[in-house]
mmCIF file of C-alpha atoms in Angstrom:
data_model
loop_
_atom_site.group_PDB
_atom_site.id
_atom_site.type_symbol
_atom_site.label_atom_id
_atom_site.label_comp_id
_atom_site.label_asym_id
_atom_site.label_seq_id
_atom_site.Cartn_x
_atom_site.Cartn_y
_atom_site.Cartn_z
ATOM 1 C CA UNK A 1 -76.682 -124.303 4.189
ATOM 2 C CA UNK A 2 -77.088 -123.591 8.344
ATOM 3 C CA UNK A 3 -74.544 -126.638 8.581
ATOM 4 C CA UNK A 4 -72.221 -124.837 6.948
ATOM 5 C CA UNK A 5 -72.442 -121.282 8.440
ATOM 6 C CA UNK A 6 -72.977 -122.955 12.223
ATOM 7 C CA UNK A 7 -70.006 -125.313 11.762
ATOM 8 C CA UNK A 8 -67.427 -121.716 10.684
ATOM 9 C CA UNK A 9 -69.271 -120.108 13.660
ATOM 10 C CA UNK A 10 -68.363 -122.561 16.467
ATOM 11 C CA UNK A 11 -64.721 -122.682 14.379
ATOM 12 C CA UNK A 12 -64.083 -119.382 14.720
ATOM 13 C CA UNK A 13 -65.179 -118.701 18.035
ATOM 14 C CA UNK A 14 -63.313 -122.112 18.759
ATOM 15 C CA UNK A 15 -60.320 -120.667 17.398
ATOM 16 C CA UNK A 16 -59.938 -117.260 18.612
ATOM 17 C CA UNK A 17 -60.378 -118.369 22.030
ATOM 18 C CA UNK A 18 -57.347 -120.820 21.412
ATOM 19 C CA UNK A 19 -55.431 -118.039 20.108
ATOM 20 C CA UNK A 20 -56.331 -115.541 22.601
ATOM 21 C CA UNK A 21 -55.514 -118.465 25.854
ATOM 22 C CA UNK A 22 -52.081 -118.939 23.725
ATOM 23 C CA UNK A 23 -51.276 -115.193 23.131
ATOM 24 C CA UNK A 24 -51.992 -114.440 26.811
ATOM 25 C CA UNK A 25 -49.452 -117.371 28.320
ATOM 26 C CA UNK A 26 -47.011 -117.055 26.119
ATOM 27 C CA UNK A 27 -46.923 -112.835 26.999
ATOM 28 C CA UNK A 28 -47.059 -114.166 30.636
ATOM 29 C CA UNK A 29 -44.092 -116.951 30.032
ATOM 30 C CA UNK A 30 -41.843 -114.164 27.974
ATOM 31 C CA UNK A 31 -42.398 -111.125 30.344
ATOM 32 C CA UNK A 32 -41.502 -113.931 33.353
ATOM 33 C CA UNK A 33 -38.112 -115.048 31.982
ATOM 34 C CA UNK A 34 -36.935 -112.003 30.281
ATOM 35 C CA UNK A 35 -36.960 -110.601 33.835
ATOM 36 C CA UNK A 36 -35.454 -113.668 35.283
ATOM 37 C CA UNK A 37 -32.316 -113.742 32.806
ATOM 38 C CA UNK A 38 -32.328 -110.070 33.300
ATOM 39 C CA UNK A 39 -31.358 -111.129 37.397
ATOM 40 C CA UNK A 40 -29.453 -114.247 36.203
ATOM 41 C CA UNK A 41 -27.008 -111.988 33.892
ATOM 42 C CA UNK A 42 -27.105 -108.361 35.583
ATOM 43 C CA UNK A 43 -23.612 -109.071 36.827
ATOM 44 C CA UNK A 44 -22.195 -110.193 33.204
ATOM 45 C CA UNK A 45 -20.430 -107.072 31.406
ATOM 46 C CA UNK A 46 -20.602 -107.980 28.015
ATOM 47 C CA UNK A 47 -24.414 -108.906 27.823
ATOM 48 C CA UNK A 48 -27.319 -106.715 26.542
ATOM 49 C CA UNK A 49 -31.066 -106.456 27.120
ATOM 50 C CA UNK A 50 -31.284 -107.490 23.750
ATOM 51 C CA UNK A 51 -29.380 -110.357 23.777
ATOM 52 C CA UNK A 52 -31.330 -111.258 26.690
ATOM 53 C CA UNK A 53 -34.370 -111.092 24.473
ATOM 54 C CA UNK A 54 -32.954 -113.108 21.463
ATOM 55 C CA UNK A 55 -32.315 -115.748 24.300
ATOM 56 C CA UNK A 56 -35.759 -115.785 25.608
ATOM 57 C CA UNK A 57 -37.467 -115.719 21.960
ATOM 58 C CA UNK A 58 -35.407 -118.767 21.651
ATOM 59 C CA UNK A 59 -36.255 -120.805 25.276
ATOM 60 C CA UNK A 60 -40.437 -119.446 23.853
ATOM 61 C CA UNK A 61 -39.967 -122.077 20.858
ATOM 62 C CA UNK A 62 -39.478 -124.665 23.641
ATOM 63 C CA UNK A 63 -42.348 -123.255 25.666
ATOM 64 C CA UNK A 64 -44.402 -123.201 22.551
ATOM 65 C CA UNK A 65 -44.406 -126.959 22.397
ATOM 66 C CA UNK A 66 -45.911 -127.353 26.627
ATOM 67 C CA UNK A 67 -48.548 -124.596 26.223
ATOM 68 C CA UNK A 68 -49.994 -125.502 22.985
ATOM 69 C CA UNK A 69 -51.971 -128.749 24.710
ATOM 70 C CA UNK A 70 -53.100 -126.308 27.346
ATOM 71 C CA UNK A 71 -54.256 -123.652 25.409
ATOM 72 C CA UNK A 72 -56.553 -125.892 23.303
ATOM 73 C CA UNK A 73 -58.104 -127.452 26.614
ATOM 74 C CA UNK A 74 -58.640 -123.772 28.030
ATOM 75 C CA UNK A 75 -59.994 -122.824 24.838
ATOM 76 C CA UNK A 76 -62.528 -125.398 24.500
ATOM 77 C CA UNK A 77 -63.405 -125.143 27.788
ATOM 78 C CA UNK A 78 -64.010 -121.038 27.448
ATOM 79 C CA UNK A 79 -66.049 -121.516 24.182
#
């Protein structure tokens, strides 16, 4: 019965500091290159801010794939 309730302790805490290493770069990595395809397209006419943020949500799902790895280590590391 401990087993049990130890093993969903360490999970969870295991887990939210995963999530909360992941939430954090990826905020970091979006706020970064929304800002630097702001600069790279302020001269365009016919682009918005928010078609400068569909891009970026699109270049995150690439991101997504490098941070994941890193986010675990950090995460285990913090627990």
């Amino acid at each position: 019965m401990i087993g049990g309730t130890l093993s969903r302790y360490f999970g969870l805490r295991f887990l939210n500091a995963v999530l909360a290493v992941f939430v954090g770069a990826m905020t970091l990595v979006a706020m970064i290159d929304f800002l630097e395809m702001l600069r790279r397209t302020g001269d365009m006419k016919d682009v918005s801010a928010l078609m400068v943020a569909k891009i970026t949500g699109f270049r995150l799902l690439v991101v997504t794939e490098r941070i994941i790895p890193f986010a675990v280590l950090v995460g285990a590391r913090s627990c």
